Amino acid sequence: MAAARLRFAELLEEFRQTPVLVPLGEGDGPDSERGLLTADFNGLRFILAFSDPPALARYAQARGEFRREWRYQRILGARILDVAVPAAGVPCGVALDCADGPDGMVFPPVRGIVPDEAAVDAEPGAGASVGAALGAGADVAAGTDFSARGGA
């Protein structure tokens, strides 16, 4: 168990230091006014992020939307966790490479990953929410299909 926690901490630090691709929602406005592409799953919102263009292409293919144009921003992982997640206004984490099954990664909205004010386990009695966050994370990482939406 300690080895798994250490490996997760290493992956989290690597994510925080790496720019990733975050697709923009499908709004009609200019890119600067579009929200980040998100998906809701089990009462939590996840910002969808991709490590590289092929990972985004796999997601588009899995959704049957390979032919449409995908606009995205390149954003540092730390900025997503520290700024975008709290700005969502609802419990929110990050799903990285969510079309890649067990090779994907989920960063749930819990202390140590997101700022305390955005963490679902920051309030007394929030234990059930933490379980839901981690359960949702496992399903997302396993490639669960959930509906994407724009506007985090």
Short mmCIF file of N, CA, C and O in Angstrom, two decimals, residues 36-142:
data_model
loop_
_atom_site.label_atom_id
_atom_site.label_comp_id
_atom_site.label_asym_id
_atom_site.label_seq_id
_atom_site.Cartn_x
_atom_site.Cartn_y
_atom_site.Cartn_z
N LEU A 36 -13.73 24.89 -20.32
CA LEU A 36 -12.99 23.66 -20.53
C LEU A 36 -13.97 22.50 -20.62
O LEU A 36 -15.02 22.50 -19.98
N LEU A 37 -13.64 21.49 -21.42
CA LEU A 37 -14.51 20.33 -21.57
C LEU A 37 -14.52 19.54 -20.27
O LEU A 37 -13.47 19.22 -19.72
N THR A 38 -15.71 19.26 -19.78
CA THR A 38 -15.87 18.52 -18.53
C THR A 38 -16.85 17.38 -18.74
O THR A 38 -17.58 17.34 -19.72
N ALA A 39 -16.86 16.48 -17.78
CA ALA A 39 -17.84 15.39 -17.76
C ALA A 39 -18.28 15.20 -16.32
O ALA A 39 -17.46 15.28 -15.40
N ASP A 40 -19.57 14.98 -16.13
CA ASP A 40 -20.10 14.72 -14.80
C ASP A 40 -20.26 13.21 -14.63
O ASP A 40 -20.75 12.52 -15.53
N PHE A 41 -19.84 12.71 -13.47
CA PHE A 41 -19.92 11.28 -13.19
C PHE A 41 -20.11 11.07 -11.69
O PHE A 41 -19.30 11.55 -10.90
N ASN A 42 -21.17 10.41 -11.31
CA ASN A 42 -21.47 10.12 -9.90
C ASN A 42 -21.47 11.36 -9.03
O ASN A 42 -20.94 11.35 -7.92
N GLY A 43 -22.03 12.45 -9.52
CA GLY A 43 -22.12 13.67 -8.73
C GLY A 43 -20.86 14.51 -8.69
O GLY A 43 -20.80 15.50 -7.97
N LEU A 44 -19.85 14.11 -9.43
CA LEU A 44 -18.60 14.87 -9.49
C LEU A 44 -18.37 15.34 -10.91
O LEU A 44 -18.75 14.68 -11.87
N ARG A 45 -17.72 16.47 -11.04
CA ARG A 45 -17.33 16.97 -12.35
C ARG A 45 -15.85 16.68 -12.54
O ARG A 45 -15.06 16.79 -11.62
N PHE A 46 -15.49 16.31 -13.76
CA PHE A 46 -14.09 16.07 -14.10
C PHE A 46 -13.72 16.92 -15.29
O PHE A 46 -14.42 16.93 -16.31
N ILE A 47 -12.62 17.65 -15.18
CA ILE A 47 -12.05 18.35 -16.33
C ILE A 47 -11.29 17.30 -17.11
O ILE A 47 -10.49 16.55 -16.55
N LEU A 48 -11.55 17.22 -18.41
CA LEU A 48 -10.90 16.22 -19.25
C LEU A 48 -9.59 16.78 -19.77
O LEU A 48 -9.56 17.86 -20.37
N ALA A 49 -8.52 16.07 -19.55
CA ALA A 49 -7.18 16.49 -19.98
C ALA A 49 -6.51 15.32 -20.70
O ALA A 49 -6.80 14.16 -20.41
N PHE A 50 -5.61 15.65 -21.61
CA PHE A 50 -4.95 14.63 -22.42
C PHE A 50 -3.47 14.92 -22.50
O PHE A 50 -3.06 16.06 -22.66
N SER A 51 -2.68 13.86 -22.41
CA SER A 51 -1.23 14.02 -22.36
C SER A 51 -0.64 14.45 -23.69
O SER A 51 0.41 15.09 -23.71
N ASP A 52 -1.30 14.11 -24.79
CA ASP A 52 -0.77 14.47 -26.11
C ASP A 52 -1.88 14.35 -27.15
O ASP A 52 -2.97 13.83 -26.85
N PRO A 53 -1.65 14.84 -28.38
CA PRO A 53 -2.70 14.77 -29.42
C PRO A 53 -3.20 13.34 -29.69
O PRO A 53 -4.41 13.16 -29.87
N PRO A 54 -2.35 12.30 -29.72
CA PRO A 54 -2.90 10.96 -29.93
C PRO A 54 -3.88 10.53 -28.83
O PRO A 54 -4.87 9.84 -29.10
N ALA A 55 -3.64 10.93 -27.58
CA ALA A 55 -4.57 10.59 -26.49
C ALA A 55 -5.91 11.29 -26.71
O ALA A 55 -6.98 10.69 -26.50
N LEU A 56 -5.89 12.54 -27.14
CA LEU A 56 -7.12 13.26 -27.46
C LEU A 56 -7.82 12.61 -28.65
O LEU A 56 -9.04 12.45 -28.65
N ALA A 57 -7.06 12.18 -29.64
CA ALA A 57 -7.65 11.51 -30.81
C ALA A 57 -8.33 10.19 -30.41
O ALA A 57 -9.40 9.86 -30.93
N ARG A 58 -7.74 9.46 -29.48
CA ARG A 58 -8.38 8.21 -29.01
C ARG A 58 -9.70 8.51 -28.32
O ARG A 58 -10.68 7.78 -28.47
N TYR A 59 -9.76 9.60 -27.57
CA TYR A 59 -11.00 9.99 -26.92
C TYR A 59 -12.05 10.37 -27.97
O TYR A 59 -13.21 9.93 -27.89
N ALA A 60 -11.64 11.16 -28.96
CA ALA A 60 -12.56 11.55 -30.02
C ALA A 60 -13.09 10.33 -30.76
O ALA A 60 -14.28 10.23 -31.06
N GLN A 61 -12.22 9.38 -31.04
CA GLN A 61 -12.61 8.15 -31.72
C GLN A 61 -13.60 7.36 -30.86
O GLN A 61 -14.61 6.87 -31.37
N ALA A 62 -13.32 7.24 -29.58
CA ALA A 62 -14.20 6.49 -28.67
C ALA A 62 -15.59 7.11 -28.60
O ALA A 62 -16.58 6.41 -28.42
N ARG A 63 -15.68 8.42 -28.75
CA ARG A 63 -16.96 9.12 -28.72
C ARG A 63 -17.63 9.17 -30.09
O ARG A 63 -18.71 9.71 -30.22
N GLY A 64 -16.96 8.67 -31.12
CA GLY A 64 -17.52 8.74 -32.46
C GLY A 64 -17.48 10.15 -33.03
O GLY A 64 -18.25 10.49 -33.92
N GLU A 65 -16.57 10.97 -32.53
CA GLU A 65 -16.46 12.37 -32.96
C GLU A 65 -15.07 12.66 -33.51
O GLU A 65 -14.53 13.75 -33.33
N PHE A 66 -14.51 11.69 -34.19
CA PHE A 66 -13.14 11.81 -34.69
C PHE A 66 -13.01 12.86 -35.78
O PHE A 66 -11.99 13.50 -35.92
N ARG A 67 -14.07 13.06 -36.56
CA ARG A 67 -13.98 13.97 -37.72
C ARG A 67 -14.18 15.44 -37.36
O ARG A 67 -13.82 16.29 -38.15
N ARG A 68 -14.73 15.73 -36.21
CA ARG A 68 -14.93 17.15 -35.88
C ARG A 68 -13.63 17.79 -35.43
O ARG A 68 -12.71 17.11 -34.97
N GLU A 69 -13.57 19.09 -35.52
CA GLU A 69 -12.38 19.82 -35.05
C GLU A 69 -12.43 19.96 -33.53
O GLU A 69 -13.45 20.34 -32.96
N TRP A 70 -11.34 19.61 -32.90
CA TRP A 70 -11.23 19.71 -31.44
C TRP A 70 -10.30 20.85 -31.10
O TRP A 70 -9.10 20.77 -31.30
N ARG A 71 -10.85 21.92 -30.57
CA ARG A 71 -10.03 23.04 -30.11
C ARG A 71 -9.63 22.77 -28.66
O ARG A 71 -10.42 22.23 -27.89
N TYR A 72 -8.42 23.13 -28.33
CA TYR A 72 -7.94 22.87 -26.97
C TYR A 72 -6.95 23.94 -26.57
O TYR A 72 -6.43 24.70 -27.38
N GLN A 73 -6.70 23.98 -25.26
CA GLN A 73 -5.65 24.83 -24.69
C GLN A 73 -4.62 23.91 -24.06
O GLN A 73 -4.95 22.83 -23.58
N ARG A 74 -3.38 24.33 -24.08
CA ARG A 74 -2.32 23.62 -23.38
C ARG A 74 -2.18 24.32 -22.02
O ARG A 74 -1.90 25.51 -21.96
N ILE A 75 -2.41 23.56 -20.95
CA ILE A 75 -2.44 24.13 -19.60
C ILE A 75 -1.57 23.28 -18.67
O ILE A 75 -1.63 22.05 -18.72
N LEU A 76 -0.80 23.92 -17.84
CA LEU A 76 0.02 23.23 -16.86
C LEU A 76 -0.89 22.50 -15.87
O LEU A 76 -1.87 23.07 -15.37
N GLY A 77 -0.58 21.26 -15.56
CA GLY A 77 -1.39 20.47 -14.65
C GLY A 77 -1.65 21.17 -13.32
O GLY A 77 -2.76 21.13 -12.78
N ALA A 78 -0.64 21.82 -12.77
CA ALA A 78 -0.80 22.53 -11.49
C ALA A 78 -1.85 23.62 -11.61
O ALA A 78 -2.63 23.85 -10.69
N ARG A 79 -1.88 24.28 -12.75
CA ARG A 79 -2.86 25.36 -12.94
C ARG A 79 -4.28 24.80 -13.01
O ARG A 79 -5.22 25.42 -12.51
N ILE A 80 -4.43 23.63 -13.61
CA ILE A 80 -5.75 23.01 -13.65
C ILE A 80 -6.20 22.68 -12.22
O ILE A 80 -7.32 23.02 -11.82
N LEU A 81 -5.34 22.02 -11.47
CA LEU A 81 -5.70 21.61 -10.11
C LEU A 81 -5.89 22.79 -9.16
O LEU A 81 -6.81 22.80 -8.34
N ASP A 82 -5.03 23.79 -9.26
CA ASP A 82 -5.03 24.89 -8.30
C ASP A 82 -5.97 26.04 -8.65
O ASP A 82 -6.39 26.79 -7.77
N VAL A 83 -6.30 26.19 -9.96
CA VAL A 83 -7.12 27.33 -10.39
C VAL A 83 -8.44 26.87 -11.00
O VAL A 83 -9.52 27.30 -10.57
N ALA A 84 -8.38 26.00 -12.00
CA ALA A 84 -9.61 25.60 -12.71
C ALA A 84 -10.54 24.78 -11.83
O ALA A 84 -11.76 24.97 -11.85
N VAL A 85 -10.01 23.85 -11.05
CA VAL A 85 -10.86 23.00 -10.20
C VAL A 85 -11.64 23.85 -9.20
O VAL A 85 -12.87 23.73 -9.12
N PRO A 86 -10.99 24.74 -8.42
CA PRO A 86 -11.78 25.56 -7.49
C PRO A 86 -12.77 26.49 -8.21
O PRO A 86 -13.84 26.78 -7.68
N ALA A 87 -12.44 26.92 -9.42
CA ALA A 87 -13.32 27.82 -10.17
C ALA A 87 -14.57 27.12 -10.67
O ALA A 87 -15.55 27.78 -11.01
N ALA A 88 -14.57 25.80 -10.70
CA ALA A 88 -15.74 25.06 -11.21
C ALA A 88 -16.97 25.30 -10.35
O ALA A 88 -18.09 25.24 -10.84
N GLY A 89 -16.78 25.55 -9.06
CA GLY A 89 -17.91 25.83 -8.19
C GLY A 89 -18.68 24.60 -7.73
O GLY A 89 -19.66 24.72 -7.00
N VAL A 90 -18.28 23.44 -8.18
CA VAL A 90 -18.88 22.16 -7.76
C VAL A 90 -17.73 21.19 -7.53
O VAL A 90 -16.61 21.44 -7.99
N PRO A 91 -17.97 20.08 -6.83
CA PRO A 91 -16.89 19.11 -6.66
C PRO A 91 -16.32 18.70 -8.01
O PRO A 91 -17.05 18.27 -8.90
N CYS A 92 -15.01 18.88 -8.17
CA CYS A 92 -14.40 18.72 -9.48
C CYS A 92 -12.99 18.15 -9.35
O CYS A 92 -12.22 18.57 -8.49
N GLY A 93 -12.67 17.21 -10.21
CA GLY A 93 -11.34 16.64 -10.29
C GLY A 93 -10.87 16.70 -11.73
O GLY A 93 -11.43 17.42 -12.56
N VAL A 94 -9.86 15.91 -12.05
CA VAL A 94 -9.31 15.87 -13.40
C VAL A 94 -9.20 14.42 -13.85
O VAL A 94 -8.73 13.56 -13.09
N ALA A 95 -9.65 14.15 -15.07
CA ALA A 95 -9.49 12.84 -15.69
C ALA A 95 -8.47 12.99 -16.82
O ALA A 95 -8.71 13.73 -17.77
N LEU A 96 -7.34 12.33 -16.69
CA LEU A 96 -6.27 12.41 -17.67
C LEU A 96 -6.31 11.17 -18.56
O LEU A 96 -6.30 10.04 -18.06
N ASP A 97 -6.39 11.39 -19.87
CA ASP A 97 -6.39 10.29 -20.85
C ASP A 97 -7.49 9.28 -20.53
O ASP A 97 -7.27 8.08 -20.47
N CYS A 98 -8.71 9.78 -20.37
CA CYS A 98 -9.82 8.94 -19.90
C CYS A 98 -10.27 7.88 -20.91
O CYS A 98 -11.00 6.97 -20.54
N ALA A 99 -9.83 7.94 -22.16
CA ALA A 99 -10.18 6.90 -23.13
C ALA A 99 -9.16 5.77 -23.12
O ALA A 99 -9.32 4.80 -23.87
N ASP A 100 -8.16 5.86 -22.28
CA ASP A 100 -7.07 4.88 -22.29
C ASP A 100 -7.21 3.80 -21.23
O ASP A 100 -6.23 3.13 -20.89
N GLY A 101 -8.42 3.62 -20.69
CA GLY A 101 -8.65 2.56 -19.72
C GLY A 101 -7.71 2.64 -18.54
O GLY A 101 -7.50 3.71 -17.97
N PRO A 102 -7.08 1.52 -18.18
CA PRO A 102 -6.22 1.52 -17.00
C PRO A 102 -4.96 2.38 -17.16
O PRO A 102 -4.28 2.67 -16.17
N ASP A 103 -4.65 2.81 -18.37
CA ASP A 103 -3.50 3.70 -18.57
C ASP A 103 -3.86 5.16 -18.29
O ASP A 103 -2.98 6.01 -18.24
N GLY A 104 -5.15 5.45 -18.13
CA GLY A 104 -5.59 6.79 -17.78
C GLY A 104 -5.36 7.02 -16.29
O GLY A 104 -5.01 6.11 -15.54
N MET A 105 -5.58 8.25 -15.86
CA MET A 105 -5.35 8.61 -14.46
C MET A 105 -6.44 9.57 -14.02
O MET A 105 -6.84 10.44 -14.79
N VAL A 106 -6.88 9.41 -12.80
CA VAL A 106 -7.90 10.30 -12.25
C VAL A 106 -7.34 10.96 -11.00
O VAL A 106 -6.75 10.30 -10.14
N PHE A 107 -7.53 12.26 -10.93
CA PHE A 107 -7.13 13.03 -9.77
C PHE A 107 -8.42 13.55 -9.13
O PHE A 107 -8.97 14.56 -9.56
N PRO A 108 -8.95 12.83 -8.13
CA PRO A 108 -10.23 13.21 -7.53
C PRO A 108 -10.10 14.47 -6.68
O PRO A 108 -9.00 14.84 -6.26
N PRO A 109 -11.23 15.10 -6.39
CA PRO A 109 -11.20 16.35 -5.62
C PRO A 109 -11.07 16.11 -4.12
O PRO A 109 -12.01 16.33 -3.35
N VAL A 110 -9.91 15.65 -3.71
CA VAL A 110 -9.66 15.39 -2.30
C VAL A 110 -8.41 16.17 -1.86
O VAL A 110 -7.58 16.55 -2.69
N ARG A 111 -8.29 16.35 -0.53
CA ARG A 111 -7.13 17.07 0.02
C ARG A 111 -5.84 16.40 -0.43
O ARG A 111 -5.76 15.18 -0.55
N GLY A 112 -4.84 17.21 -0.67
CA GLY A 112 -3.56 16.70 -1.13
C GLY A 112 -3.47 16.67 -2.65
O GLY A 112 -2.38 16.56 -3.20
N ILE A 113 -4.62 16.77 -3.31
CA ILE A 113 -4.64 16.80 -4.78
C ILE A 113 -5.11 18.17 -5.24
O ILE A 113 -4.50 18.80 -6.09
N VAL A 114 -6.23 18.63 -4.70
CA VAL A 114 -6.77 19.95 -5.03
C VAL A 114 -6.69 20.82 -3.78
O VAL A 114 -6.52 20.31 -2.67
N PRO A 115 -6.83 22.14 -3.93
CA PRO A 115 -6.81 23.00 -2.74
C PRO A 115 -7.90 22.59 -1.75
O PRO A 115 -8.97 22.11 -2.15
N ASP A 116 -7.63 22.76 -0.48
CA ASP A 116 -8.57 22.34 0.57
C ASP A 116 -9.98 22.89 0.35
O ASP A 116 -10.96 22.19 0.59
N GLU A 117 -10.09 24.13 -0.12
CA GLU A 117 -11.42 24.73 -0.29
C GLU A 117 -12.22 24.04 -1.41
O GLU A 117 -13.44 24.17 -1.48
N ALA A 118 -11.56 23.29 -2.28
CA ALA A 118 -12.25 22.57 -3.36
C ALA A 118 -12.35 21.07 -3.09
O ALA A 118 -12.94 20.34 -3.88
N ALA A 119 -11.81 20.62 -1.97
CA ALA A 119 -11.76 19.18 -1.67
C ALA A 119 -13.07 18.73 -1.02
O ALA A 119 -13.59 19.40 -0.14
N VAL A 120 -13.57 17.59 -1.46
CA VAL A 120 -14.81 17.06 -0.89
C VAL A 120 -14.60 16.50 0.51
O VAL A 120 -15.56 16.33 1.25
N ASP A 121 -13.38 16.21 0.87
CA ASP A 121 -13.12 15.67 2.21
C ASP A 121 -12.64 16.73 3.19
O ASP A 121 -12.16 16.41 4.27
N ALA A 122 -12.80 17.99 2.85
CA ALA A 122 -12.34 19.07 3.72
C ALA A 122 -13.34 19.37 4.82
O ALA A 122 -13.00 20.00 5.81
N GLU A 123 -14.60 18.93 4.68
CA GLU A 123 -15.63 19.20 5.67
C GLU A 123 -15.85 17.98 6.55
O GLU A 123 -15.76 16.86 6.08
N PRO A 124 -16.17 18.20 7.83
CA PRO A 124 -16.48 17.06 8.69
C PRO A 124 -17.66 16.27 8.12
O PRO A 124 -18.60 16.84 7.58
N GLY A 125 -17.58 14.95 8.21
CA GLY A 125 -18.67 14.11 7.73
C GLY A 125 -18.67 13.91 6.23
O GLY A 125 -19.64 13.44 5.66
N ALA A 126 -17.59 14.26 5.55
CA ALA A 126 -17.54 14.15 4.10
C ALA A 126 -16.99 12.81 3.65
O ALA A 126 -16.70 12.64 2.48
N GLY A 127 -16.86 11.86 4.53
CA GLY A 127 -16.28 10.57 4.18
C GLY A 127 -16.97 9.88 3.03
O GLY A 127 -16.34 9.27 2.18
N ALA A 128 -18.31 9.96 2.95
CA ALA A 128 -19.03 9.31 1.86
C ALA A 128 -18.66 9.95 0.53
O ALA A 128 -18.54 9.28 -0.48
N SER A 129 -18.46 11.26 0.53
CA SER A 129 -18.08 11.93 -0.70
C SER A 129 -16.70 11.49 -1.18
O SER A 129 -16.47 11.34 -2.36
N VAL A 130 -15.80 11.27 -0.24
CA VAL A 130 -14.47 10.81 -0.60
C VAL A 130 -14.57 9.45 -1.26
O VAL A 130 -13.96 9.20 -2.30
N GLY A 131 -15.36 8.56 -0.69
CA GLY A 131 -15.55 7.24 -1.29
C GLY A 131 -16.13 7.34 -2.69
O GLY A 131 -15.69 6.64 -3.60
N ALA A 132 -17.10 8.23 -2.88
CA ALA A 132 -17.68 8.41 -4.20
C ALA A 132 -16.64 8.95 -5.17
O ALA A 132 -16.57 8.54 -6.32
N ALA A 133 -15.80 9.88 -4.68
CA ALA A 133 -14.76 10.45 -5.54
C ALA A 133 -13.78 9.38 -5.99
O ALA A 133 -13.44 9.28 -7.16
N LEU A 134 -13.34 8.56 -5.05
CA LEU A 134 -12.37 7.53 -5.41
C LEU A 134 -13.01 6.44 -6.24
O LEU A 134 -12.40 5.92 -7.17
N GLY A 135 -14.27 6.10 -5.98
CA GLY A 135 -14.98 5.12 -6.80
C GLY A 135 -15.18 5.63 -8.21
O GLY A 135 -14.97 4.91 -9.18
N ALA A 136 -15.55 6.88 -8.34
CA ALA A 136 -15.71 7.46 -9.66
C ALA A 136 -14.38 7.47 -10.39
O ALA A 136 -14.31 7.20 -11.58
N GLY A 137 -13.32 7.75 -9.66
CA GLY A 137 -12.00 7.76 -10.26
C GLY A 137 -11.63 6.43 -10.86
O GLY A 137 -11.11 6.34 -11.96
N ALA A 138 -11.93 5.37 -10.15
CA ALA A 138 -11.62 4.03 -10.66
C ALA A 138 -12.41 3.74 -11.92
O ALA A 138 -11.88 3.19 -12.88
N ASP A 139 -13.69 4.12 -11.94
CA ASP A 139 -14.51 3.87 -13.12
C ASP A 139 -14.04 4.69 -14.31
O ASP A 139 -14.00 4.22 -15.43
N VAL A 140 -13.70 5.96 -14.06
CA VAL A 140 -13.24 6.81 -15.16
C VAL A 140 -11.94 6.25 -15.72
O VAL A 140 -11.77 6.15 -16.94
N ALA A 141 -11.03 5.86 -14.86
CA ALA A 141 -9.76 5.34 -15.32
C ALA A 141 -9.94 4.04 -16.11
O ALA A 141 -9.17 3.73 -16.98
N ALA A 142 -11.01 3.33 -15.83
CA ALA A 142 -11.28 2.09 -16.53
C ALA A 142 -11.99 2.33 -17.86
O ALA A 142 -12.39 1.39 -18.52
#
